[in-house]
mmCIF file of C-alpha atoms and ligand atoms in Angstrom:
data_model
loop_
_atom_site.group_PDB
_atom_site.id
_atom_site.type_symbol
_atom_site.label_atom_id
_atom_site.label_comp_id
_atom_site.label_asym_id
_atom_site.label_seq_id
_atom_site.Cartn_x
_atom_site.Cartn_y
_atom_site.Cartn_z
ATOM 1 C CA UNK A 1 0.000 0.000 0.000
ATOM 2 C CA UNK A 2 1.017 3.486 -0.708
ATOM 3 C CA UNK A 3 2.974 5.282 2.008
ATOM 4 C CA UNK A 4 3.610 8.963 2.545
ATOM 5 C CA UNK A 5 7.139 8.770 1.088
ATOM 6 C CA UNK A 6 5.769 7.505 -2.213
ATOM 7 C CA UNK A 7 3.125 10.219 -2.221
ATOM 8 C CA UNK A 8 5.775 12.893 -1.581
ATOM 9 C CA UNK A 9 7.871 11.538 -4.433
ATOM 10 C CA UNK A 10 4.876 11.489 -6.786
ATOM 11 C CA UNK A 11 3.836 15.017 -5.720
ATOM 12 C CA UNK A 12 7.382 16.248 -6.473
ATOM 13 C CA UNK A 13 7.170 14.751 -9.960
ATOM 14 C CA UNK A 14 3.833 16.516 -10.545
ATOM 15 C CA UNK A 15 5.245 19.851 -9.365
ATOM 16 C CA UNK A 16 8.132 19.470 -11.835
ATOM 17 C CA UNK A 17 5.728 18.913 -14.727
ATOM 18 C CA UNK A 18 5.826 15.101 -14.817
ATOM 19 C CA UNK A 19 3.064 12.511 -15.156
ATOM 20 C CA UNK A 20 1.855 10.347 -12.268
ATOM 21 C CA UNK A 21 -0.802 7.644 -12.447
ATOM 22 C CA UNK A 22 -2.817 7.384 -9.239
ATOM 23 C CA UNK A 23 -5.826 5.475 -7.924
ATOM 24 C CA UNK A 24 -9.239 7.059 -7.467
ATOM 25 C CA UNK A 25 -12.409 5.286 -6.330
ATOM 26 C CA UNK A 26 -13.516 4.952 -9.993
ATOM 27 C CA UNK A 27 -10.511 4.105 -12.186
ATOM 28 C CA UNK A 28 -6.808 5.036 -12.183
ATOM 29 C CA UNK A 29 -6.083 8.540 -13.465
ATOM 30 C CA UNK A 30 -3.060 9.821 -15.393
ATOM 31 C CA UNK A 31 -2.311 13.068 -13.605
ATOM 32 C CA UNK A 32 -0.446 16.280 -14.352
ATOM 33 C CA UNK A 33 -0.463 19.734 -12.746
ATOM 34 C CA UNK A 34 -3.673 21.195 -14.214
ATOM 35 C CA UNK A 35 -2.233 24.734 -14.162
ATOM 36 C CA UNK A 36 0.851 23.757 -16.224
ATOM 37 C CA UNK A 37 -0.116 23.551 -19.921
ATOM 38 C CA UNK A 38 3.111 21.803 -20.939
ATOM 39 C CA UNK A 39 2.613 19.090 -18.329
ATOM 40 C CA UNK A 40 -0.985 18.666 -19.512
ATOM 41 C CA UNK A 41 0.227 18.351 -23.122
ATOM 42 C CA UNK A 42 2.280 15.338 -21.957
ATOM 43 C CA UNK A 43 -0.943 13.593 -20.898
ATOM 44 C CA UNK A 44 -2.376 13.907 -24.414
ATOM 45 C CA UNK A 45 0.898 12.607 -25.895
ATOM 46 C CA UNK A 46 1.217 9.643 -23.495
ATOM 47 C CA UNK A 47 -2.399 8.562 -24.049
ATOM 48 C CA UNK A 48 -2.390 9.339 -27.796
ATOM 49 C CA UNK A 49 -5.548 11.239 -26.976
ATOM 50 C CA UNK A 50 -7.081 13.635 -29.500
ATOM 51 C CA UNK A 51 -6.845 17.258 -28.412
ATOM 52 C CA UNK A 52 -10.645 17.727 -28.717
ATOM 53 C CA UNK A 53 -11.241 15.505 -25.678
ATOM 54 C CA UNK A 54 -11.122 17.657 -22.503
ATOM 55 C CA UNK A 55 -9.804 16.500 -19.111
ATOM 56 C CA UNK A 56 -11.329 16.317 -15.638
ATOM 57 C CA UNK A 57 -9.610 18.432 -12.978
ATOM 58 C CA UNK A 58 -9.282 16.775 -9.563
ATOM 59 C CA UNK A 59 -9.242 18.878 -6.410
ATOM 60 C CA UNK A 60 -9.103 18.035 -2.705
ATOM 61 C CA UNK A 61 -11.488 20.659 -1.337
ATOM 62 C CA UNK A 62 -14.719 22.187 -2.598
ATOM 63 C CA UNK A 63 -13.167 25.615 -1.918
ATOM 64 C CA UNK A 64 -10.884 24.989 -4.914
ATOM 65 C CA UNK A 65 -13.982 25.134 -7.094
ATOM 66 C CA UNK A 66 -13.900 28.945 -6.825
ATOM 67 C CA UNK A 67 -10.359 29.008 -8.259
ATOM 68 C CA UNK A 68 -11.225 26.921 -11.292
ATOM 69 C CA UNK A 69 -14.725 28.082 -12.146
ATOM 70 C CA UNK A 70 -16.417 31.412 -12.700
ATOM 71 C CA UNK A 71 -20.019 32.079 -11.665
ATOM 72 C CA UNK A 72 -20.066 29.206 -9.186
ATOM 73 C CA UNK A 73 -23.688 28.968 -8.123
ATOM 74 C CA UNK A 74 -25.197 27.915 -4.804
ATOM 75 C CA UNK A 75 -26.735 24.931 -6.569
ATOM 76 C CA UNK A 76 -23.299 23.781 -7.747
ATOM 77 C CA UNK A 77 -21.963 24.177 -4.207
ATOM 78 C CA UNK A 78 -24.897 22.159 -2.835
ATOM 79 C CA UNK A 79 -24.380 19.317 -5.295
ATOM 80 C CA UNK A 80 -20.682 19.282 -4.481
ATOM 81 C CA UNK A 81 -21.384 19.304 -0.744
ATOM 82 C CA UNK A 82 -23.736 16.336 -1.092
ATOM 83 C CA UNK A 83 -21.756 14.119 -3.471
ATOM 84 C CA UNK A 84 -18.069 15.019 -2.926
ATOM 85 C CA UNK A 85 -15.733 13.355 -2.347
ATOM 86 C CA UNK A 86 -17.302 10.960 -4.836
ATOM 87 C CA UNK A 87 -17.823 9.823 -8.424
ATOM 88 C CA UNK A 88 -19.682 12.908 -9.684
ATOM 89 C CA UNK A 89 -17.992 15.340 -12.073
ATOM 90 C CA UNK A 90 -19.482 18.829 -12.452
ATOM 91 C CA UNK A 91 -19.065 20.807 -15.669
ATOM 92 C CA UNK A 92 -19.184 24.548 -14.980
ATOM 93 C CA UNK A 93 -18.024 27.789 -16.666
ATOM 94 C CA UNK A 94 -14.248 27.900 -16.313
ATOM 95 C CA UNK A 95 -12.098 30.638 -14.806
ATOM 96 C CA UNK A 96 -9.164 32.162 -16.667
ATOM 97 C CA UNK A 97 -6.734 30.215 -14.440
ATOM 98 C CA UNK A 98 -7.562 26.958 -16.224
ATOM 99 C CA UNK A 99 -5.347 26.562 -19.309
ATOM 100 C CA UNK A 100 -7.268 26.064 -22.567
ATOM 101 C CA UNK A 101 -5.514 22.762 -23.257
ATOM 102 C CA UNK A 102 -7.257 21.239 -20.193
ATOM 103 C CA UNK A 103 -10.718 22.025 -21.558
ATOM 104 C CA UNK A 104 -9.911 21.567 -25.265
ATOM 105 C CA UNK A 105 -10.744 25.222 -25.729
ATOM 106 C CA UNK A 106 -14.237 24.934 -24.209
ATOM 107 C CA UNK A 107 -15.525 27.732 -21.958
ATOM 108 C CA UNK A 108 -16.375 25.106 -19.305
ATOM 109 C CA UNK A 109 -14.283 22.913 -17.008
ATOM 110 C CA UNK A 110 -15.023 19.479 -15.509
ATOM 111 C CA UNK A 111 -14.171 19.172 -11.780
ATOM 112 C CA UNK A 112 -14.450 16.537 -9.067
ATOM 113 C CA UNK A 113 -13.078 15.504 -5.657
ATOM 114 C CA UNK A 114 -12.160 11.817 -5.788
ATOM 115 C CA UNK A 115 -13.104 9.630 -2.837
ATOM 116 C CA UNK A 116 -9.735 7.962 -2.347
ATOM 117 C CA UNK A 117 -7.141 8.573 0.376
ATOM 118 C CA UNK A 118 -4.148 8.301 -1.973
ATOM 119 C CA UNK A 119 -5.654 10.677 -4.549
ATOM 120 C CA UNK A 120 -6.550 13.246 -1.883
ATOM 121 C CA UNK A 121 -3.116 13.100 -0.229
ATOM 122 C CA UNK A 122 -1.458 13.413 -3.624
ATOM 123 C CA UNK A 123 -3.466 16.531 -4.550
ATOM 124 C CA UNK A 124 -2.828 18.092 -1.124
ATOM 125 C CA UNK A 125 0.892 17.315 -1.123
ATOM 126 C CA UNK A 126 1.385 18.524 -4.713
ATOM 127 C CA UNK A 127 -0.499 21.715 -3.786
ATOM 128 C CA UNK A 128 -2.112 22.050 -7.207
ATOM 129 C CA UNK A 129 -5.249 20.788 -8.938
ATOM 130 C CA UNK A 130 -4.546 17.643 -10.967
ATOM 131 C CA UNK A 131 -5.858 17.172 -14.499
ATOM 132 C CA UNK A 132 -6.383 13.454 -15.053
ATOM 133 C CA UNK A 133 -8.096 11.340 -17.654
ATOM 134 C CA UNK A 134 -8.311 7.594 -17.124
ATOM 135 C CA UNK A 135 -4.776 6.128 -17.310
ATOM 136 C CA UNK A 136 -5.195 4.100 -20.499
ATOM 137 C CA UNK A 137 -4.298 4.558 -24.155
ATOM 138 C CA UNK A 138 -7.101 6.436 -25.894
ATOM 139 C CA UNK A 139 -10.004 4.110 -26.755
ATOM 140 C CA UNK A 140 -8.715 1.140 -24.751
ATOM 141 C CA UNK A 141 -9.844 -0.497 -21.500
ATOM 142 C CA UNK A 142 -9.855 1.716 -18.423
ATOM 143 C CA UNK A 143 -7.403 0.656 -15.683
ATOM 144 C CA UNK A 144 -8.600 -0.418 -12.257
ATOM 145 C CA UNK A 145 -5.225 -1.666 -10.960
ATOM 146 C CA UNK A 146 -1.651 -0.335 -11.155
ATOM 147 C CA UNK A 147 -0.743 -3.348 -13.331
ATOM 148 C CA UNK A 148 -3.405 -2.325 -15.872
ATOM 149 C CA UNK A 149 -1.787 1.131 -16.045
ATOM 150 C CA UNK A 150 1.712 -0.303 -16.543
ATOM 151 C CA UNK A 151 0.444 -2.606 -19.299
ATOM 152 C CA UNK A 152 -0.718 0.320 -21.452
ATOM 153 C CA UNK A 153 1.526 3.163 -20.276
ATOM 154 C CA UNK A 154 4.914 1.639 -19.400
ATOM 155 C CA UNK A 155 6.848 4.894 -19.911
ATOM 156 C CA UNK A 156 5.114 7.370 -17.593
ATOM 157 C CA UNK A 157 7.112 8.875 -14.718
ATOM 158 C CA UNK A 158 5.434 7.137 -11.758
ATOM 159 C CA UNK A 159 2.544 4.867 -10.823
ATOM 160 C CA UNK A 160 1.128 5.065 -7.296
ATOM 161 C CA UNK A 161 -0.270 1.649 -6.429
ATOM 162 C CA UNK A 162 -3.401 1.857 -4.293
ATOM 163 C CA UNK A 163 -4.757 -1.605 -5.084
ATOM 164 C CA UNK A 164 -7.906 -2.249 -7.089
ATOM 165 C CA UNK A 165 -10.378 0.626 -7.345
ATOM 166 C CA UNK A 166 -13.765 0.136 -5.676
ATOM 167 C CA UNK A 167 -16.370 1.669 -8.030
ATOM 168 C CA UNK A 168 -14.714 0.353 -11.188
ATOM 169 C CA UNK A 169 -16.324 2.638 -13.794
ATOM 170 C CA UNK A 170 -15.686 6.315 -14.485
ATOM 171 C CA UNK A 171 -17.524 9.106 -12.705
ATOM 172 C CA UNK A 172 -20.958 10.384 -13.661
ATOM 173 C CA UNK A 173 -20.579 13.692 -15.536
ATOM 174 C CA UNK A 174 -23.258 16.394 -15.370
ATOM 175 C CA UNK A 175 -23.175 19.919 -16.709
ATOM 176 C CA UNK A 176 -24.873 22.650 -14.722
ATOM 177 C CA UNK A 177 -26.507 25.781 -16.087
ATOM 178 C CA UNK A 178 -28.780 27.533 -13.633
ATOM 179 C CA UNK A 179 -30.958 24.756 -12.256
ATOM 180 C CA UNK A 180 -30.604 22.646 -15.409
ATOM 181 C CA UNK A 181 -28.506 19.572 -14.708
ATOM 182 C CA UNK A 182 -27.677 17.533 -17.816
ATOM 183 C CA UNK A 183 -26.266 14.030 -17.738
ATOM 184 C CA UNK A 184 -23.284 13.813 -20.099
ATOM 185 C CA UNK A 185 -21.870 10.442 -18.994
ATOM 186 C CA UNK A 186 -23.694 7.895 -16.805
ATOM 187 C CA UNK A 187 -21.897 6.480 -13.759
ATOM 188 C CA UNK A 188 -22.565 5.112 -10.297
ATOM 189 C CA UNK A 189 -24.423 8.275 -9.248
ATOM 190 C CA UNK A 190 -27.649 8.462 -11.273
ATOM 191 C CA UNK A 191 -29.984 11.347 -12.090
ATOM 192 C CA UNK A 192 -32.421 9.576 -9.760
ATOM 193 C CA UNK A 193 -29.858 9.879 -6.918
ATOM 194 C CA UNK A 194 -29.661 13.631 -7.576
ATOM 195 C CA UNK A 195 -33.468 13.914 -7.607
ATOM 196 C CA UNK A 196 -33.692 11.933 -4.352
ATOM 197 C CA UNK A 197 -31.117 14.187 -2.664
ATOM 198 C CA UNK A 198 -32.692 17.424 -3.992
ATOM 199 C CA UNK A 199 -36.369 16.755 -4.755
ATOM 200 C CA UNK A 200 -37.714 19.181 -7.370
ATOM 201 C CA UNK A 201 -34.639 21.427 -7.260
ATOM 202 C CA UNK A 202 -32.941 20.556 -10.536
ATOM 203 C CA UNK A 203 -34.339 20.360 -14.007
ATOM 204 C CA UNK A 204 -32.791 17.016 -14.874
ATOM 205 C CA UNK A 205 -31.969 16.278 -18.494
ATOM 206 C CA UNK A 206 -30.680 13.099 -19.926
ATOM 207 C CA UNK A 207 -27.933 13.921 -22.423
ATOM 208 C CA UNK A 208 -28.730 10.762 -24.364
ATOM 209 C CA UNK A 209 -32.357 11.568 -25.046
ATOM 210 C CA UNK A 210 -31.587 15.245 -25.585
ATOM 211 C CA UNK A 211 -28.805 14.186 -27.976
ATOM 212 C CA UNK A 212 -26.292 16.296 -26.101
ATOM 213 C CA UNK A 213 -22.912 14.667 -26.169
ATOM 214 C CA UNK A 214 -19.834 15.576 -24.252
ATOM 215 C CA UNK A 215 -16.813 16.065 -26.474
ATOM 216 C CA UNK A 216 -14.648 12.972 -26.557
ATOM 217 C CA UNK A 217 -17.528 10.611 -25.875
ATOM 218 C CA UNK A 218 -17.337 8.528 -29.019
ATOM 219 C CA UNK A 219 -19.324 5.474 -30.034
ATOM 220 C CA UNK A 220 -16.269 3.249 -29.803
ATOM 221 C CA UNK A 221 -14.284 3.341 -26.573
ATOM 222 C CA UNK A 222 -13.096 1.171 -23.664
ATOM 223 C CA UNK A 223 -12.195 -1.677 -26.050
ATOM 224 C CA UNK A 224 -10.117 -4.760 -25.341
ATOM 225 C CA UNK A 225 -7.478 -5.761 -27.914
ATOM 226 C CA UNK A 226 -9.381 -8.997 -28.658
ATOM 227 C CA UNK A 227 -12.766 -9.170 -30.410
ATOM 228 C CA UNK A 228 -15.612 -8.594 -27.955
ATOM 229 C CA UNK A 229 -19.253 -9.475 -28.621
ATOM 230 C CA UNK A 230 -22.498 -9.374 -26.706
ATOM 231 C CA UNK A 231 -23.461 -12.770 -25.277
ATOM 232 C CA UNK A 232 -26.922 -14.228 -25.185
ATOM 233 C CA UNK A 233 -27.521 -17.206 -22.856
ATOM 234 C CA UNK A 234 -29.613 -18.827 -25.591
ATOM 235 C CA UNK A 235 -26.603 -18.827 -27.901
ATOM 236 C CA UNK A 236 -26.043 -22.507 -28.713
ATOM 237 C CA UNK A 237 -22.345 -22.734 -29.475
ATOM 238 C CA UNK A 238 -19.315 -20.543 -29.068
ATOM 239 C CA UNK A 239 -16.172 -20.576 -31.203
ATOM 240 C CA UNK A 240 -13.119 -22.352 -29.750
ATOM 241 C CA UNK A 241 -10.979 -20.364 -27.255
ATOM 242 C CA UNK A 242 -13.844 -18.141 -26.149
ATOM 243 C CA UNK A 243 -14.031 -16.349 -22.814
ATOM 244 C CA UNK A 244 -17.454 -15.463 -21.399
ATOM 245 C CA UNK A 245 -18.251 -12.735 -18.866
ATOM 246 C CA UNK A 246 -21.498 -13.270 -16.931
ATOM 247 C CA UNK A 247 -23.200 -11.112 -14.303
ATOM 248 C CA UNK A 248 -25.277 -13.685 -12.479
ATOM 249 C CA UNK A 249 -25.534 -17.381 -11.643
ATOM 250 C CA UNK A 250 -25.959 -19.728 -14.632
ATOM 251 C CA UNK A 251 -27.741 -23.088 -14.219
ATOM 252 C CA UNK A 252 -26.062 -24.283 -17.369
ATOM 253 C CA UNK A 253 -22.669 -22.716 -17.914
ATOM 254 C CA UNK A 254 -21.717 -22.174 -21.550
ATOM 255 C CA UNK A 255 -19.065 -24.465 -22.966
ATOM 256 C CA UNK A 256 -16.032 -22.302 -23.401
ATOM 257 C CA UNK A 257 -12.418 -21.851 -22.374
ATOM 258 C CA UNK A 258 -13.079 -19.564 -19.405
ATOM 259 C CA UNK A 259 -15.973 -17.930 -17.558
ATOM 260 C CA UNK A 260 -15.665 -14.890 -15.307
ATOM 261 C CA UNK A 261 -18.572 -13.794 -13.110
ATOM 262 C CA UNK A 262 -18.652 -10.075 -12.301
ATOM 263 C CA UNK A 263 -21.381 -10.941 -9.770
ATOM 264 C CA UNK A 264 -23.202 -14.154 -8.843
ATOM 265 C CA UNK A 265 -26.531 -12.453 -8.219
ATOM 266 C CA UNK A 266 -26.843 -9.568 -10.669
ATOM 267 C CA UNK A 267 -25.624 -7.028 -8.152
ATOM 268 C CA UNK A 268 -24.820 -4.176 -10.534
ATOM 269 C CA UNK A 269 -22.488 -2.406 -8.110
ATOM 270 C CA UNK A 270 -20.395 -5.596 -8.039
ATOM 271 C CA UNK A 271 -20.598 -5.862 -11.820
ATOM 272 C CA UNK A 272 -19.384 -2.272 -12.222
ATOM 273 C CA UNK A 273 -16.529 -2.952 -9.804
ATOM 274 C CA UNK A 274 -15.374 -6.027 -11.768
ATOM 275 C CA UNK A 275 -16.321 -4.975 -15.322
ATOM 276 C CA UNK A 276 -12.971 -3.653 -16.537
ATOM 277 C CA UNK A 277 -10.902 -6.135 -14.508
ATOM 278 C CA UNK A 278 -12.776 -9.075 -16.090
ATOM 279 C CA UNK A 279 -12.133 -7.614 -19.564
ATOM 280 C CA UNK A 280 -8.454 -7.083 -18.724
ATOM 281 C CA UNK A 281 -8.190 -10.681 -17.459
ATOM 282 C CA UNK A 282 -9.637 -12.037 -20.719
ATOM 283 C CA UNK A 283 -7.407 -9.697 -22.751
ATOM 284 C CA UNK A 284 -4.313 -10.919 -20.873
ATOM 285 C CA UNK A 285 -5.201 -14.635 -21.068
ATOM 286 C CA UNK A 286 -3.205 -16.230 -23.916
ATOM 287 C CA UNK A 287 -5.771 -19.057 -24.143
ATOM 288 C CA UNK A 288 -8.590 -16.685 -25.098
ATOM 289 C CA UNK A 289 -9.112 -15.552 -28.678
ATOM 290 C CA UNK A 290 -12.451 -13.760 -28.391
ATOM 291 C CA UNK A 291 -14.568 -12.496 -25.531
ATOM 292 C CA UNK A 292 -18.336 -12.605 -25.026
ATOM 293 C CA UNK A 293 -20.050 -10.398 -22.465
ATOM 294 C CA UNK A 294 -23.611 -10.507 -21.222
ATOM 295 C CA UNK A 295 -25.658 -7.291 -21.356
ATOM 296 C CA UNK A 296 -27.327 -5.932 -18.194
ATOM 297 C CA UNK A 297 -30.618 -4.130 -17.775
ATOM 298 C CA UNK A 298 -30.376 -0.368 -18.077
ATOM 299 C CA UNK A 299 -31.699 0.596 -14.683
ATOM 300 C CA UNK A 300 -29.723 2.257 -11.901
ATOM 301 C CA UNK A 301 -26.007 1.775 -12.408
ATOM 302 C CA UNK A 302 -26.902 -0.730 -15.176
ATOM 303 C CA UNK A 303 -27.242 2.274 -17.466
ATOM 304 C CA UNK A 304 -23.567 3.169 -16.972
ATOM 305 C CA UNK A 305 -22.480 -0.472 -17.295
ATOM 306 C CA UNK A 306 -24.321 -0.856 -20.634
ATOM 307 C CA UNK A 307 -22.834 2.455 -21.825
ATOM 308 C CA UNK A 308 -19.324 0.995 -21.313
ATOM 309 C CA UNK A 309 -20.243 -2.420 -22.779
ATOM 310 C CA UNK A 310 -21.873 -0.917 -25.910
ATOM 311 C CA UNK A 311 -18.829 1.240 -26.570
ATOM 312 C CA UNK A 312 -16.454 -1.659 -25.945
ATOM 313 C CA UNK A 313 -18.191 -3.965 -28.459
ATOM 314 C CA UNK A 314 -18.800 -1.224 -31.033
ATOM 315 C CA UNK A 315 -15.700 -1.691 -33.184
ATOM 316 C CA UNK A 316 -16.213 -5.474 -33.242
ATOM 317 C CA UNK A 317 -19.836 -5.432 -34.429
ATOM 318 C CA UNK A 318 -20.312 -7.720 -37.424
ATOM 319 C CA UNK A 319 -21.603 -4.930 -39.629
ATOM 320 C CA UNK A 320 -18.774 -2.559 -38.568
HETATM 321 O O1 LIG B 401 -13.872 8.721 -12.918
HETATM 322 C C1 LIG B 401 -13.376 9.507 -13.709
HETATM 323 O O2 LIG B 401 -14.014 10.476 -14.163
HETATM 324 C C2 LIG B 401 -11.928 9.260 -14.152
HETATM 325 C C3 LIG B 401 -11.027 9.455 -12.925
HETATM 326 C C4 LIG B 401 -9.561 9.396 -13.254
HETATM 327 O O3 LIG B 401 -11.367 10.643 -12.275
HETATM 328 N N1 LIG B 401 -11.560 10.145 -15.214
HETATM 329 C C5 LIG B 401 -12.037 10.005 -16.478
HETATM 330 O O4 LIG B 401 -11.503 10.888 -17.395
HETATM 331 O O5 LIG B 401 -12.845 9.180 -16.785
HETATM 332 P P1 LIG B 401 -11.624 10.706 -18.972
HETATM 333 O O6 LIG B 401 -10.680 11.658 -19.549
HETATM 334 O O7 LIG B 401 -11.422 9.306 -19.330
HETATM 335 O O8 LIG B 401 -13.058 11.210 -19.317
HETATM 336 C C6 LIG B 401 -13.319 12.591 -19.184
HETATM 337 C C7 LIG B 401 -14.473 13.014 -20.039
HETATM 338 C C8 LIG B 401 -14.111 13.494 -21.424
HETATM 339 O O9 LIG B 401 -13.970 12.474 -22.356
HETATM 340 C C9 LIG B 401 -15.266 14.415 -21.757
HETATM 341 O O10 LIG B 401 -16.286 13.649 -22.351
HETATM 342 C C10 LIG B 401 -15.732 14.897 -20.390
HETATM 343 O O11 LIG B 401 -15.034 14.165 -19.437
HETATM 344 N N2 LIG B 401 -15.404 16.317 -20.187
HETATM 345 C C11 LIG B 401 -14.293 16.865 -19.668
HETATM 346 N N3 LIG B 401 -14.368 18.207 -19.662
HETATM 347 C C12 LIG B 401 -15.563 18.524 -20.180
HETATM 348 C C13 LIG B 401 -16.236 19.752 -20.459
HETATM 349 N N4 LIG B 401 -15.687 20.935 -20.183
HETATM 350 N N5 LIG B 401 -17.463 19.680 -21.008
HETATM 351 C C14 LIG B 401 -18.048 18.494 -21.285
HETATM 352 N N6 LIG B 401 -17.452 17.303 -21.061
HETATM 353 C C15 LIG B 401 -16.233 17.315 -20.519
HETATM 354 MG MG1 LIG B 402 -11.299 7.481 -20.232
#
């Protein structure tokens, strides 16, 4: 486990403009000093990420919101107070302190406080906000362990190892304008959770139905390096060397090389937590040539899980 010496070392690297991968409660992030545009440019280079895809800025205290955003409203402060530290990212008008490279030139900035001791100590020790996308090559599987980070990004300056992340999928992203709160990326925190916490306060909009997309959210994303297809339990036969990912008990297990259960009883929080690690395990298994994954129902966190699964299978669709 990460000790304070490692955190001090990593914070020093960040202050000098280097890149540090660190655990959050969602996935591992690839961090740089958010106020140093050259350091942030290194993130885009290391990830091979297109410059139109803006980054999330991680802070350790809600007071830092004032530094990074302009026109911070009471409603934004209330949402932050209720859900931070936690897997909710708020998109708000940015202040002039945030370099344009962080936001891909947008007038807004995405901010969150991660709910992870190592991440919080790192931000505090570095003394600067940390811009961090997920620590994977652009379009590939998100990392939920330090080993996953090293697999895809072997050349970055430092990886802080905080064990496996607990939530397992990226934060929910909402943009705020007045009392309009628009879902840009589904995650563990749902619009329903926001409505339950603040009944009638926000005008909730689902970005999907409103056809509002956050920049960088493409149809194909989060993909393993081996073909991935949706799996139907009625499917009679699978090709040789198949791996199957299931989310609940199966009376009759499919005949295949390997099965991984993300949950034995369709507990979607468990499935989210093990989604990327099960895909990484199949990707890393030399005996597996193609992967099949069961869909889940799109309620609660199932919505976010299906968002990741649909994007992961997209490039391998038969008609693609
Ligand atoms: O859980 C997470 O959010 C993880 C951890 C490391 O915090 N981070 C993460 O970052 O998932 P990334 O880069 O993989 O996804 C960030 C997404 C962008 O692709 C973009 O869609 C959205 O956040 N985003 C960032 N800034 C935005 C802005 N100003 N307006 C709209 N969307 C924005
Ligand atoms: Mg990502």
